[in-house]
mmCIF file of C-alpha atoms in Angstrom:
data_model
loop_
_atom_site.group_PDB
_atom_site.id
_atom_site.type_symbol
_atom_site.label_atom_id
_atom_site.label_comp_id
_atom_site.label_asym_id
_atom_site.label_seq_id
_atom_site.Cartn_x
_atom_site.Cartn_y
_atom_site.Cartn_z
ATOM 1 C CA TYR W 1 10.109 -98.026 42.319
ATOM 2 C CA ILE W 2 8.426 -97.358 46.219
ATOM 3 C CA VAL W 3 6.033 -93.773 45.299
ATOM 4 C CA ARG W 4 4.695 -91.829 47.893
ATOM 5 C CA ALA W 5 1.906 -89.419 47.658
ATOM 6 C CA LEU W 6 1.936 -85.964 49.326
ATOM 7 C CA PRO W 7 -0.736 -83.057 49.195
ATOM 8 C CA VAL W 8 -0.154 -80.155 48.244
ATOM 9 C CA THR W 9 -1.970 -76.513 48.049
ATOM 10 C CA HIS W 10 -3.826 -75.774 44.829
ATOM 11 C CA THR W 11 -6.735 -74.421 43.493
ATOM 12 C CA VAL W 12 -7.911 -78.193 43.094
ATOM 13 C CA GLU W 13 -6.786 -81.305 44.805
ATOM 14 C CA ALA W 14 -3.162 -81.954 43.993
ATOM 15 C CA MET W 15 -0.144 -84.245 44.660
ATOM 16 C CA GLY W 16 3.635 -84.081 44.558
ATOM 17 C CA PHE W 17 5.636 -87.349 44.777
ATOM 18 C CA VAL W 18 8.276 -89.017 46.157
ATOM 19 C CA ILE W 19 9.384 -91.747 44.007
ATOM 20 C CA SER W 20 12.879 -94.123 45.589
ATOM 21 C CA ARG W 21 14.031 -97.226 43.692
ATOM 22 C CA GLY W 22 16.662 -98.207 46.495
ATOM 23 C CA SER W 23 18.914 -95.572 47.357
ATOM 24 C CA PRO W 24 18.071 -92.548 44.591
ATOM 25 C CA THR W 25 14.795 -91.128 45.633
ATOM 26 C CA VAL W 26 13.600 -87.723 44.099
ATOM 27 C CA ALA W 27 10.226 -85.433 44.544
ATOM 28 C CA PHE W 28 7.729 -84.027 41.638
ATOM 29 C CA SER W 29 5.873 -81.055 43.181
ATOM 30 C CA GLY W 30 3.320 -81.794 40.900
ATOM 31 C CA ASP W 31 0.984 -78.325 40.641
ATOM 32 C CA THR W 32 0.891 -76.667 43.599
ATOM 33 C CA GLY W 33 1.457 -72.995 45.151
ATOM 34 C CA PRO W 34 2.949 -72.029 48.584
ATOM 35 C CA THR W 35 2.456 -75.438 50.586
ATOM 36 C CA GLU W 36 4.386 -76.979 54.308
ATOM 37 C CA LEU W 37 3.245 -80.795 54.247
ATOM 38 C CA PHE W 38 5.518 -81.241 51.551
ATOM 39 C CA TRP W 39 8.372 -79.717 52.439
ATOM 40 C CA GLU W 40 8.185 -80.600 56.107
ATOM 41 C CA GLU W 41 8.027 -84.682 53.947
ATOM 42 C CA LEU W 42 11.249 -83.630 51.985
ATOM 43 C CA ASN W 43 12.917 -82.398 55.146
ATOM 44 C CA HIS W 44 12.806 -85.817 57.062
ATOM 45 C CA LEU W 45 13.659 -88.060 54.231
ATOM 46 C CA PRO W 46 17.320 -89.365 54.767
ATOM 47 C CA ARG W 47 17.913 -88.786 51.235
ATOM 48 C CA LEU W 48 17.126 -86.489 48.377
ATOM 49 C CA ASP W 49 19.352 -86.536 45.242
ATOM 50 C CA ALA W 50 16.627 -84.242 43.264
ATOM 51 C CA LEU W 51 13.103 -82.055 43.204
ATOM 52 C CA PHE W 52 11.787 -81.486 40.036
ATOM 53 C CA ILE W 53 8.972 -78.317 40.838
ATOM 54 C CA GLU W 54 6.758 -76.312 38.720
ATOM 55 C CA VAL W 55 7.092 -72.363 38.357
ATOM 56 C CA SER W 56 4.262 -70.833 36.048
ATOM 57 C CA PHE W 57 4.592 -67.153 35.727
ATOM 58 C CA PRO W 58 6.335 -64.601 35.351
ATOM 59 C CA ASN W 59 7.137 -62.413 38.459
ATOM 60 C CA SER W 60 5.212 -59.757 36.888
ATOM 61 C CA LEU W 61 2.174 -61.712 37.353
ATOM 62 C CA GLN W 62 2.439 -62.897 41.106
ATOM 63 C CA GLY W 63 -0.901 -61.886 41.361
ATOM 64 C CA ILE W 64 -2.196 -64.726 38.463
ATOM 65 C CA ALA W 65 0.156 -67.089 39.954
ATOM 66 C CA ASP W 66 -0.996 -66.327 43.695
ATOM 67 C CA ALA W 67 -4.684 -66.688 42.480
ATOM 68 C CA SER W 68 -4.035 -70.102 40.285
ATOM 69 C CA LEU W 69 -1.923 -71.249 43.057
ATOM 70 C CA HIS W 70 1.315 -71.346 41.210
ATOM 71 C CA PHE W 71 5.203 -70.316 41.257
ATOM 72 C CA THR W 72 6.489 -67.069 40.095
ATOM 73 C CA PRO W 73 10.641 -67.069 40.600
ATOM 74 C CA GLN W 74 10.560 -64.886 43.448
ATOM 75 C CA SER W 75 7.927 -67.266 45.010
ATOM 76 C CA LEU W 76 9.365 -70.352 44.248
ATOM 77 C CA ASP W 77 12.632 -68.996 45.343
ATOM 78 C CA LYS W 78 11.100 -67.610 49.098
ATOM 79 C CA GLU W 79 9.506 -71.684 48.945
ATOM 80 C CA LEU W 80 13.030 -73.386 48.645
ATOM 81 C CA LYS W 81 13.848 -71.499 51.806
ATOM 82 C CA LYS W 82 12.089 -74.126 53.323
ATOM 83 C CA LEU W 83 13.833 -76.878 51.952
ATOM 84 C CA ASN W 84 16.906 -77.841 54.273
ATOM 85 C CA ARG W 85 18.865 -79.042 51.391
ATOM 86 C CA ALA W 86 20.700 -76.123 50.173
ATOM 87 C CA ASP W 87 22.511 -77.779 47.213
ATOM 88 C CA LEU W 88 19.892 -80.336 45.801
ATOM 89 C CA PRO W 89 19.217 -79.492 42.431
ATOM 90 C CA VAL W 90 16.233 -78.328 41.729
ATOM 91 C CA PHE W 91 14.509 -79.010 38.239
ATOM 92 C CA LEU W 92 11.744 -76.225 36.992
ATOM 93 C CA TYR W 93 9.308 -77.493 34.625
ATOM 94 C CA HIS W 94 5.448 -75.968 33.629
ATOM 95 C CA LEU W 95 6.902 -72.768 32.175
ATOM 96 C CA LYS W 96 3.897 -70.909 30.802
ATOM 97 C CA PRO W 97 5.165 -71.062 26.488
ATOM 98 C CA ALA W 98 4.539 -67.156 26.663
ATOM 99 C CA PHE W 99 6.968 -66.247 29.304
ATOM 100 C CA ILE W 100 10.232 -68.940 29.074
ATOM 101 C CA ALA W 101 12.628 -66.581 28.225
ATOM 102 C CA THR W 102 11.138 -64.127 31.054
ATOM 103 C CA ILE W 103 11.197 -66.571 33.852
ATOM 104 C CA GLU W 104 14.467 -68.243 33.104
ATOM 105 C CA ARG W 105 16.177 -64.548 32.933
ATOM 106 C CA GLU W 106 14.107 -64.107 36.298
ATOM 107 C CA ILE W 107 15.576 -67.384 37.524
ATOM 108 C CA ALA W 108 19.427 -67.012 36.714
ATOM 109 C CA ASP W 109 18.361 -63.524 38.451
ATOM 110 C CA LEU W 110 17.860 -65.990 42.120
ATOM 111 C CA ARG W 111 21.889 -66.548 41.942
ATOM 112 C CA ARG W 112 20.460 -70.131 42.840
ATOM 113 C CA PRO W 113 23.243 -72.610 40.543
ATOM 114 C CA ASN W 114 21.098 -75.366 41.472
ATOM 115 C CA LEU W 115 18.157 -74.165 39.883
ATOM 116 C CA ARG W 116 17.492 -74.566 35.965
ATOM 117 C CA GLY W 117 14.535 -75.364 33.980
ATOM 118 C CA LEU W 118 14.444 -78.154 31.564
ATOM 119 C CA ARG W 119 13.611 -78.898 27.814
ATOM 120 C CA ASN W 120 11.061 -80.732 25.490
ATOM 121 C CA ASP W 121 12.165 -84.740 25.633
ATOM 122 C CA GLU W 122 15.180 -83.721 28.017
ATOM 123 C CA LEU W 123 16.331 -86.962 29.481
ATOM 124 C CA ILE W 124 18.049 -86.086 33.575
ATOM 125 C CA GLU W 125 20.073 -89.097 34.499
ATOM 126 C CA ILE W 126 20.205 -89.388 37.913
ATOM 127 C CA PRO W 127 22.830 -92.049 39.780
ATOM 128 C CA GLY W 128 22.773 -92.375 43.095
ATOM 129 C CA GLY W 129 24.362 -89.792 45.112
ATOM 130 C CA ALA W 130 23.719 -87.277 42.442
ATOM 131 C CA ALA W 131 23.186 -84.573 45.078
ATOM 132 C CA GLU W 132 26.894 -84.759 45.587
ATOM 133 C CA GLN W 133 28.043 -84.711 41.880
ATOM 134 C CA TRP W 134 25.160 -82.342 40.556
ATOM 135 C CA LEU W 135 23.401 -83.732 37.744
ATOM 136 C CA MET W 136 24.339 -82.059 34.557
ATOM 137 C CA ARG W 137 26.751 -84.377 33.168
ATOM 138 C CA GLY W 138 24.629 -86.998 30.907
ATOM 139 C CA THR W 139 21.800 -84.515 30.144
ATOM 140 C CA HIS W 140 21.037 -84.534 26.505
ATOM 141 C CA GLY W 141 17.647 -84.371 24.477
ATOM 142 C CA LEU W 142 15.137 -87.243 23.037
ATOM 143 C CA PRO W 143 13.669 -87.094 19.916
ATOM 144 C CA SER W 144 9.851 -87.398 21.336
ATOM 145 C CA ARG W 145 7.308 -89.526 21.167
ATOM 146 C CA GLY W 146 3.797 -88.324 20.416
ATOM 147 C CA ARG W 147 3.232 -86.217 24.064
ATOM 148 C CA HIS W 148 0.768 -84.642 24.591
ATOM 149 C CA GLU W 149 1.671 -81.314 25.856
ATOM 150 C CA ALA W 150 1.044 -77.681 24.171
ATOM 151 C CA PRO W 151 3.355 -76.324 21.230
ATOM 152 C CA GLY W 152 6.042 -75.299 23.790
ATOM 153 C CA GLU W 153 5.088 -76.320 27.391
ATOM 154 C CA ILE W 154 7.797 -78.043 28.718
ATOM 155 C CA SER W 155 8.107 -81.586 29.326
ATOM 156 C CA TYR W 156 10.634 -84.322 31.127
ATOM 157 C CA SER W 157 11.764 -87.127 31.539
ATOM 158 C CA ALA W 158 14.098 -88.746 34.415
ATOM 159 C CA VAL W 159 15.947 -91.865 34.611
ATOM 160 C CA ILE W 160 16.206 -92.880 37.965
ATOM 161 C CA GLY W 161 19.502 -94.775 38.936
ATOM 162 C CA ARG W 162 21.705 -96.674 36.715
#
């Protein structure tokens, strides 16, 4: 694997990551609010098969999201316009447990078929060329293995390549 850390904008020092293994490449935003360098770097990648990005609050809490440098569905929608890969599969995590249903409704209202939230212990398989094939095939739940997330918090696992 090749892992590259990229600075993102947050209330404390934070990093996003681009992870490659041969040809499949995925990016993880980490905790971030609106940012520039992360998108510039992703746009220069020769290949990107999936993006995992946080969305923490519903649109009604945009002020809190702005102050804490996190995304709401509406601010994420605006931010994703900086990415030059309109059909890229985008997986959402870090949804605050009290707002999951609201955030999911607001994401659906965006009408972006490439966006979807992740569930606890969900496995996302990312074979080479996943951007063209869409990743939904091959997802299934796995039993929890004692992770440390808060009750109801979204966690994820990803398998890169085959």
